[in-house]
PDB file of C-alpha atoms in Angstrom:
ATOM      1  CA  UNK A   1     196.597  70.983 108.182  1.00 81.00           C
ATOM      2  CA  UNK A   2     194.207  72.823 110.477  1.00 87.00           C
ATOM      3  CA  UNK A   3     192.164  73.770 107.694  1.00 91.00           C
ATOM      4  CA  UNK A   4     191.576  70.568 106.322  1.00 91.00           C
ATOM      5  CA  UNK A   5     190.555  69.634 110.200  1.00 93.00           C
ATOM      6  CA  UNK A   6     188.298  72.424 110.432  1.00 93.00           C
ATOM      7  CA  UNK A   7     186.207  70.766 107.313  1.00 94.00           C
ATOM      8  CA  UNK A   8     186.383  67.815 109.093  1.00 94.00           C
ATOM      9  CA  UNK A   9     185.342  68.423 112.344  1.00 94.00           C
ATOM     10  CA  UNK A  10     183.121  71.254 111.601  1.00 94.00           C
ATOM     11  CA  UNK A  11     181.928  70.573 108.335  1.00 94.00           C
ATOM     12  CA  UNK A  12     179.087  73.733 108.714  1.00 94.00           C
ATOM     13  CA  UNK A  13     181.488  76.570 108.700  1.00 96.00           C
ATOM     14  CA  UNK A  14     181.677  78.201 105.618  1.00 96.00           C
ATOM     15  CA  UNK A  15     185.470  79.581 104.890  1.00 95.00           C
ATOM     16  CA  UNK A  16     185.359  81.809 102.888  1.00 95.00           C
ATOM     17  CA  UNK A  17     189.036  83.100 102.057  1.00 95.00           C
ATOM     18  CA  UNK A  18     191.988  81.499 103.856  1.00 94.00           C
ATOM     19  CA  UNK A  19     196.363  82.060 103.643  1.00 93.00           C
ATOM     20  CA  UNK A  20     199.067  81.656 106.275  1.00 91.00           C
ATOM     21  CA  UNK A  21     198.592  84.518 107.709  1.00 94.00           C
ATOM     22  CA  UNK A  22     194.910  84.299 108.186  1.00 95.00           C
ATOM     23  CA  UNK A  23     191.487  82.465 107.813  1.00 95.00           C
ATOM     24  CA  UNK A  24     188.037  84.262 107.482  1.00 96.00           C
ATOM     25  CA  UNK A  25     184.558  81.509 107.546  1.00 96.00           C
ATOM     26  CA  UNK A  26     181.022  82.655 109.441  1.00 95.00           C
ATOM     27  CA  UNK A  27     179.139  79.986 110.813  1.00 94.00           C
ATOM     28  CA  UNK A  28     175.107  80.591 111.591  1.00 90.00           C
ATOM     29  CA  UNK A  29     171.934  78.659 112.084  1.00 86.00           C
ATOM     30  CA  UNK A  30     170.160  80.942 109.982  1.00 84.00           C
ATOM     31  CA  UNK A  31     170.748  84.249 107.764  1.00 83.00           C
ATOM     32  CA  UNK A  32     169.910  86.059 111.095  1.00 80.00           C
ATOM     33  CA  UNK A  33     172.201  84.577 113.516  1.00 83.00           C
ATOM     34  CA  UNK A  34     175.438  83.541 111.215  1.00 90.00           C
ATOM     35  CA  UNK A  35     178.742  85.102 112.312  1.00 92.00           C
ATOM     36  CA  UNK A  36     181.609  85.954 110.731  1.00 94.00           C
ATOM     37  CA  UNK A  37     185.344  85.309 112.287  1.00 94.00           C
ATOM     38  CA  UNK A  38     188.464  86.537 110.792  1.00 96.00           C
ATOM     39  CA  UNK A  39     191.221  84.597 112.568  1.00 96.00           C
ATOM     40  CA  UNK A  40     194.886  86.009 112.437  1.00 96.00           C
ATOM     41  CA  UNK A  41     197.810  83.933 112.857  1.00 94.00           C
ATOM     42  CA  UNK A  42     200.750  85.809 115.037  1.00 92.00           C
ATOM     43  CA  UNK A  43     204.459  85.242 113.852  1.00 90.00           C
ATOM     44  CA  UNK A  44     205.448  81.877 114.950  1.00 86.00           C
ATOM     45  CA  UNK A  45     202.062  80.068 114.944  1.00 87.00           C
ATOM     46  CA  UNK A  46     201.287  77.394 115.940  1.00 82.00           C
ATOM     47  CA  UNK A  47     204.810  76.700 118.113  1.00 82.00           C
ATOM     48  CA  UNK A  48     204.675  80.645 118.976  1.00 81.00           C
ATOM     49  CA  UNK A  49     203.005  80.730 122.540  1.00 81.00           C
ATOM     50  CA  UNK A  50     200.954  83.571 121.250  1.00 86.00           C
ATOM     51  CA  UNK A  51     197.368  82.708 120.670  1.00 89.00           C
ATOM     52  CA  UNK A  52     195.079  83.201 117.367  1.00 91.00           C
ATOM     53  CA  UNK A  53     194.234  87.367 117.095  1.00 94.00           C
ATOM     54  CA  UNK A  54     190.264  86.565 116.929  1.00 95.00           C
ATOM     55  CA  UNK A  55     187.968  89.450 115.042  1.00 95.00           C
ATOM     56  CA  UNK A  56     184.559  89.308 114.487  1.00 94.00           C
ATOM     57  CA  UNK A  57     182.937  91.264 111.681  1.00 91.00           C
ATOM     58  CA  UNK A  58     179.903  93.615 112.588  1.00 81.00           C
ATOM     59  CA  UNK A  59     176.991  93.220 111.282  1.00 80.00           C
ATOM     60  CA  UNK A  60     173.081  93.231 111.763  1.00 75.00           C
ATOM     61  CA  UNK A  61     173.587  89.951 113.513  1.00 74.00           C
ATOM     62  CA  UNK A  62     176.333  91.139 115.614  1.00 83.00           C
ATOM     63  CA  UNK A  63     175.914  94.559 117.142  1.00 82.00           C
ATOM     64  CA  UNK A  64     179.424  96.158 118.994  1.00 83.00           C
ATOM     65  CA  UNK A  65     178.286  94.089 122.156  1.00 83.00           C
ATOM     66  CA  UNK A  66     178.021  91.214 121.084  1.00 85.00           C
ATOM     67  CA  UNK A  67     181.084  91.631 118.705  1.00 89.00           C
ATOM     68  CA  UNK A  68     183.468  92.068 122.013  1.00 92.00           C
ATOM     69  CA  UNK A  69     181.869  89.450 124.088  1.00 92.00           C
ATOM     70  CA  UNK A  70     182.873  86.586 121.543  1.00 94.00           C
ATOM     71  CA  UNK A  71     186.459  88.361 120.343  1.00 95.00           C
ATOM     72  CA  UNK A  72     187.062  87.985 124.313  1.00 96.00           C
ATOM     73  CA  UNK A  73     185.710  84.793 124.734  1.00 96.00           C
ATOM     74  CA  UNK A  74     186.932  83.035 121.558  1.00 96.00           C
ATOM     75  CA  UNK A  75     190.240  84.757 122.030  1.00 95.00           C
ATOM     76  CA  UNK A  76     190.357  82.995 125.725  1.00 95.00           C
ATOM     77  CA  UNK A  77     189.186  79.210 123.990  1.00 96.00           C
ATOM     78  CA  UNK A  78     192.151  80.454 121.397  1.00 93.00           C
ATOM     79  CA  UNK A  79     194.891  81.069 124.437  1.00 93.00           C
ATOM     80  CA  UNK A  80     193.506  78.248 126.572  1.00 94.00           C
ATOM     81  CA  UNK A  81     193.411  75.535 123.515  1.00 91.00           C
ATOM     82  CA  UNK A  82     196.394  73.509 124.506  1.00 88.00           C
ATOM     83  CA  UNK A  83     199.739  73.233 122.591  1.00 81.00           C
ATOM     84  CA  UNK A  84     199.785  71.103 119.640  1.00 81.00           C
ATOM     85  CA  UNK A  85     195.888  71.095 119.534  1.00 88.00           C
ATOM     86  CA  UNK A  86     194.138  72.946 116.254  1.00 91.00           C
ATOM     87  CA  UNK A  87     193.252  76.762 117.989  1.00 94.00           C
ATOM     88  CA  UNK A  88     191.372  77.763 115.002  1.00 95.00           C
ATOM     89  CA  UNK A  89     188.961  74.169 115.540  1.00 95.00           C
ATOM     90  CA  UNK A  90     188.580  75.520 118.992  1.00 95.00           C
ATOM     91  CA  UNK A  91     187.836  78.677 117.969  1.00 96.00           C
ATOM     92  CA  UNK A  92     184.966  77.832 115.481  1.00 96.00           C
ATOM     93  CA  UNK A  93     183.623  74.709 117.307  1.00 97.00           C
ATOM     94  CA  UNK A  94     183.086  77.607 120.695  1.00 96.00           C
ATOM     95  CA  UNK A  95     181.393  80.045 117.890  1.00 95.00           C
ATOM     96  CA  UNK A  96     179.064  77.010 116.484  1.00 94.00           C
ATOM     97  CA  UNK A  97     178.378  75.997 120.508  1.00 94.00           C
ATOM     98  CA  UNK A  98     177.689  79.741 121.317  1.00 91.00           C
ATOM     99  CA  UNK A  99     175.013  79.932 117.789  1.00 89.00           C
ATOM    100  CA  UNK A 100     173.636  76.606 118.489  1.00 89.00           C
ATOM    101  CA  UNK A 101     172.652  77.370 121.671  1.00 88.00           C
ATOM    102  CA  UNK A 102     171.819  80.211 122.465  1.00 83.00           C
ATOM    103  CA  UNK A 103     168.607  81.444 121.233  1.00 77.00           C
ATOM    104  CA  UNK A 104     169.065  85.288 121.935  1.00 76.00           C
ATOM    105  CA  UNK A 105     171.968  85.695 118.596  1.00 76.00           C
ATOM    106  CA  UNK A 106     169.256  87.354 116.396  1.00 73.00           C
ATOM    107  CA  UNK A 107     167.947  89.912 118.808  1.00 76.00           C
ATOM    108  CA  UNK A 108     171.164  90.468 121.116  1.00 72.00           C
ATOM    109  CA  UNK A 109     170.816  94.652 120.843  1.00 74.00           C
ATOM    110  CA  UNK A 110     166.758  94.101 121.994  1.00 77.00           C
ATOM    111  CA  UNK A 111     167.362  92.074 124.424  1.00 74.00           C
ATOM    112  CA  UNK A 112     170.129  94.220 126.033  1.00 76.00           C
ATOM    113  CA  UNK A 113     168.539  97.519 125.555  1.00 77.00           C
ATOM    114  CA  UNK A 114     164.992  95.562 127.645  1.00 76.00           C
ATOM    115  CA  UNK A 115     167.629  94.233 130.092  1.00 76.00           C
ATOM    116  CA  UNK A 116     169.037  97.890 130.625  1.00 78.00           C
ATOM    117  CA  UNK A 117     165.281  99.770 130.690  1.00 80.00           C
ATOM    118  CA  UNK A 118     164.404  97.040 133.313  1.00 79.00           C
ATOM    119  CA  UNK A 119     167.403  97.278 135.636  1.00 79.00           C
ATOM    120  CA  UNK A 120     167.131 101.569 135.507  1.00 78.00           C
ATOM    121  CA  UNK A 121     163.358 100.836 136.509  1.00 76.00           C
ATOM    122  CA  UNK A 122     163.279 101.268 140.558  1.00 67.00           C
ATOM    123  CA  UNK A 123     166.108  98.072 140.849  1.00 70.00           C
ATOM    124  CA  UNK A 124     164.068  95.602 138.421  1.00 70.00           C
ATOM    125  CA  UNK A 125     166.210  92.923 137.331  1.00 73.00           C
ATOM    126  CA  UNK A 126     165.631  90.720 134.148  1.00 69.00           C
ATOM    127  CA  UNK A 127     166.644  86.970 134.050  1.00 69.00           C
ATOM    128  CA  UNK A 128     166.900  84.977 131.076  1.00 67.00           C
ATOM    129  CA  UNK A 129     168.009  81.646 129.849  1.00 66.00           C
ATOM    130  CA  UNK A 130     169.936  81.756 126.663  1.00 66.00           C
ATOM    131  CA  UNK A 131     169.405  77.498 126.003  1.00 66.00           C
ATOM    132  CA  UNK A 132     165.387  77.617 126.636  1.00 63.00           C
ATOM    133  CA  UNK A 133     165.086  81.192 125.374  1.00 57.00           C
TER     134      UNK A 133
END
């Protein structure tokens, strides 16, 4: 039922394999900023009070930072989706908001590694707007 939701609501995300236990689909603007989400089921789901176990596959789009950022933050939308609403929609629908608008996806590792260099250099501090780029 939640699958057949998620190609409702979010017609863009591609799934690419998908069983009880499990669903895997990316989502991504381009070839440079599409992410891939495993989402696990835990025993019990969806009456279980345990939330969807979110993973998010590495890749040249998604360096280790980035990776843990959304696993914690889509793994929050999972545990905060309220009961009896679709946790994997949430899930995907947070990814595609995150992609859509944020401009910094394709060069997250740069953009860190400036933000660092700046911030070591005599207190500098580096502001920047994710929506406006």
């Amino acid at each position: 039922e939640e699958f057949a939701q998620l190609r409702h609501d979010l017609p863009q995300v591609k799934i690419s394999s998908a069983t009880s236990d499990f669903i895997t689909a990316s989502y991504g603007r381009t070839e440079f900023t599409t992410i891939k989400l495993t989402l696990t089921f835990p025993d019990g789901y969806p009456t279980s009070s345990h939330p969807l176990i979110v993973a998010v596959q590495a890749s040249d789009a998604v360096p280790p930072g980035l990776k843990k950022k959304l696993e914690k933050d889509l793994g929050n939308v999972a545990a905060e989706t309220k009961r009896g609403e679709s946790q994997v929609c949430a899930a995907f629908a947070s990814l595609k908001h995150f992609i859509d608008t944020n401009r910094f996806v394709p060069c997250w590792k740069e953009l860190k590694q400036c933000a660092d260099l700046v911030s070591k250099s005599e207190g500098g501090k580096l502001v920047m707007n994710e929506t406006t780029g």
